[in-house]
């Protein structure tokens, strides 16, 4: 992504370890990891919800079609013929 190689990443890691210290670096990693993990869990939940939702929608729409056909059967449409007009 940023064209960073192994030597560049090693320098960055060394500089952050030197600036913050190993104990503080461990705490920073934990604090960054918690939101990332919760975001991943939320993304998985959303993905599973989106996968199950179309099946529910198909079932709902088919039942609506069935209901509308039943309603059409109940509704009487007056027939117009030349004699009635």
PDB file of C-alpha atoms in Angstrom:
ATOM      1  CA  UNK A   1       0.000   0.000   0.000  1.00  0.00           C
ATOM      2  CA  UNK A   2       2.715   2.480   0.966  1.00  0.00           C
ATOM      3  CA  UNK A   3       5.538   0.444  -0.620  1.00  0.00           C
ATOM      4  CA  UNK A   4       7.141  -0.230   2.762  1.00  0.00           C
ATOM      5  CA  UNK A   5       9.610  -3.064   2.870  1.00  0.00           C
ATOM      6  CA  UNK A   6      10.962  -5.089   5.749  1.00  0.00           C
ATOM      7  CA  UNK A   7      13.815  -2.648   6.533  1.00  0.00           C
ATOM      8  CA  UNK A   8      11.444   0.319   6.722  1.00  0.00           C
ATOM      9  CA  UNK A   9       9.025  -1.545   8.992  1.00  0.00           C
ATOM     10  CA  UNK A  10      11.913  -2.620  11.247  1.00  0.00           C
ATOM     11  CA  UNK A  11      13.040   1.001  11.618  1.00  0.00           C
ATOM     12  CA  UNK A  12       9.476   2.128  12.407  1.00  0.00           C
ATOM     13  CA  UNK A  13       9.068  -0.678  14.978  1.00  0.00           C
ATOM     14  CA  UNK A  14      12.393   0.151  16.592  1.00  0.00           C
ATOM     15  CA  UNK A  15      11.590   3.861  16.785  1.00  0.00           C
ATOM     16  CA  UNK A  16       8.175   3.264  18.374  1.00  0.00           C
ATOM     17  CA  UNK A  17       9.648   0.796  20.872  1.00  0.00           C
ATOM     18  CA  UNK A  18      12.315   3.340  21.764  1.00  0.00           C
ATOM     19  CA  UNK A  19       9.821   6.222  22.116  1.00  0.00           C
ATOM     20  CA  UNK A  20       7.120   4.450  24.099  1.00  0.00           C
ATOM     21  CA  UNK A  21       8.944   1.580  25.776  1.00  0.00           C
ATOM     22  CA  UNK A  22       7.952  -2.055  25.546  1.00  0.00           C
ATOM     23  CA  UNK A  23       5.361  -1.980  28.351  1.00  0.00           C
ATOM     24  CA  UNK A  24       3.607   1.087  27.006  1.00  0.00           C
ATOM     25  CA  UNK A  25       3.786  -0.314  23.466  1.00  0.00           C
ATOM     26  CA  UNK A  26       2.010  -3.456  24.674  1.00  0.00           C
ATOM     27  CA  UNK A  27      -0.791  -1.352  26.210  1.00  0.00           C
ATOM     28  CA  UNK A  28      -1.126   0.733  23.050  1.00  0.00           C
ATOM     29  CA  UNK A  29      -1.436  -2.456  20.993  1.00  0.00           C
ATOM     30  CA  UNK A  30      -4.180  -3.757  23.286  1.00  0.00           C
ATOM     31  CA  UNK A  31      -6.070  -0.469  23.118  1.00  0.00           C
ATOM     32  CA  UNK A  32      -5.899  -0.447  19.326  1.00  0.00           C
ATOM     33  CA  UNK A  33      -6.830  -4.133  19.061  1.00  0.00           C
ATOM     34  CA  UNK A  34     -10.067  -3.927  21.042  1.00  0.00           C
ATOM     35  CA  UNK A  35     -11.914  -1.594  18.648  1.00  0.00           C
ATOM     36  CA  UNK A  36     -10.570  -3.482  15.649  1.00  0.00           C
ATOM     37  CA  UNK A  37     -11.877  -6.762  17.045  1.00  0.00           C
ATOM     38  CA  UNK A  38     -15.302  -5.308  17.821  1.00  0.00           C
ATOM     39  CA  UNK A  39     -15.451  -3.823  14.319  1.00  0.00           C
ATOM     40  CA  UNK A  40     -14.667  -7.227  12.809  1.00  0.00           C
ATOM     41  CA  UNK A  41     -17.395  -8.859  14.907  1.00  0.00           C
ATOM     42  CA  UNK A  42     -19.906  -6.212  13.848  1.00  0.00           C
ATOM     43  CA  UNK A  43     -18.928  -6.692  10.210  1.00  0.00           C
ATOM     44  CA  UNK A  44     -19.422 -10.468  10.509  1.00  0.00           C
ATOM     45  CA  UNK A  45     -22.837  -9.971  12.125  1.00  0.00           C
ATOM     46  CA  UNK A  46     -23.880  -7.570   9.391  1.00  0.00           C
ATOM     47  CA  UNK A  47     -22.672  -9.950   6.707  1.00  0.00           C
ATOM     48  CA  UNK A  48     -24.587 -12.878   8.186  1.00  0.00           C
ATOM     49  CA  UNK A  49     -27.681 -10.709   8.565  1.00  0.00           C
ATOM     50  CA  UNK A  50     -27.490  -9.629   4.944  1.00  0.00           C
ATOM     51  CA  UNK A  51     -27.101 -13.236   3.828  1.00  0.00           C
ATOM     52  CA  UNK A  52     -30.206 -14.377   5.722  1.00  0.00           C
ATOM     53  CA  UNK A  53     -32.328 -11.342   4.877  1.00  0.00           C
ATOM     54  CA  UNK A  54     -32.934 -12.133   1.165  1.00  0.00           C
ATOM     55  CA  UNK A  55     -34.328 -15.546   2.104  1.00  0.00           C
ATOM     56  CA  UNK A  56     -36.749 -13.901   4.523  1.00  0.00           C
ATOM     57  CA  UNK A  57     -37.667 -11.318   1.896  1.00  0.00           C
ATOM     58  CA  UNK A  58     -38.453 -14.029  -0.662  1.00  0.00           C
ATOM     59  CA  UNK A  59     -40.659 -15.801   1.861  1.00  0.00           C
ATOM     60  CA  UNK A  60     -42.417 -12.548   2.775  1.00  0.00           C
ATOM     61  CA  UNK A  61     -42.981 -11.534  -0.828  1.00  0.00           C
ATOM     62  CA  UNK A  62     -44.369 -14.962  -1.772  1.00  0.00           C
ATOM     63  CA  UNK A  63     -46.792 -14.822   1.149  1.00  0.00           C
ATOM     64  CA  UNK A  64     -47.836 -11.333   0.074  1.00  0.00           C
ATOM     65  CA  UNK A  65     -48.487 -12.595  -3.440  1.00  0.00           C
ATOM     66  CA  UNK A  66     -50.516 -15.440  -2.000  1.00  0.00           C
ATOM     67  CA  UNK A  67     -52.465 -12.988   0.159  1.00  0.00           C
ATOM     68  CA  UNK A  68     -53.128 -10.682  -2.752  1.00  0.00           C
ATOM     69  CA  UNK A  69     -54.462 -13.590  -4.837  1.00  0.00           C
ATOM     70  CA  UNK A  70     -56.778 -14.547  -1.978  1.00  0.00           C
ATOM     71  CA  UNK A  71     -57.937 -10.960  -1.693  1.00  0.00           C
ATOM     72  CA  UNK A  72     -58.605 -10.836  -5.435  1.00  0.00           C
ATOM     73  CA  UNK A  73     -60.734 -13.951  -5.140  1.00  0.00           C
ATOM     74  CA  UNK A  74     -62.773 -12.335  -2.369  1.00  0.00           C
ATOM     75  CA  UNK A  75     -63.257  -9.106  -4.279  1.00  0.00           C
ATOM     76  CA  UNK A  76     -66.135  -9.235  -6.676  1.00  0.00           C
ATOM     77  CA  UNK A  77     -65.655  -7.261  -9.815  1.00  0.00           C
ATOM     78  CA  UNK A  78     -68.931  -6.190 -11.362  1.00  0.00           C
ATOM     79  CA  UNK A  79     -69.284  -7.423 -14.879  1.00  0.00           C
ATOM     80  CA  UNK A  80     -70.548  -4.917 -17.373  1.00  0.00           C
ATOM     81  CA  UNK A  81     -72.376  -6.104 -20.366  1.00  0.00           C
ATOM     82  CA  UNK A  82     -74.337  -4.322 -23.024  1.00  0.00           C
ATOM     83  CA  UNK A  83     -77.554  -5.205 -21.275  1.00  0.00           C
ATOM     84  CA  UNK A  84     -76.533  -3.527 -17.968  1.00  0.00           C
ATOM     85  CA  UNK A  85     -75.377  -0.305 -19.588  1.00  0.00           C
TER      86      UNK A  85
END
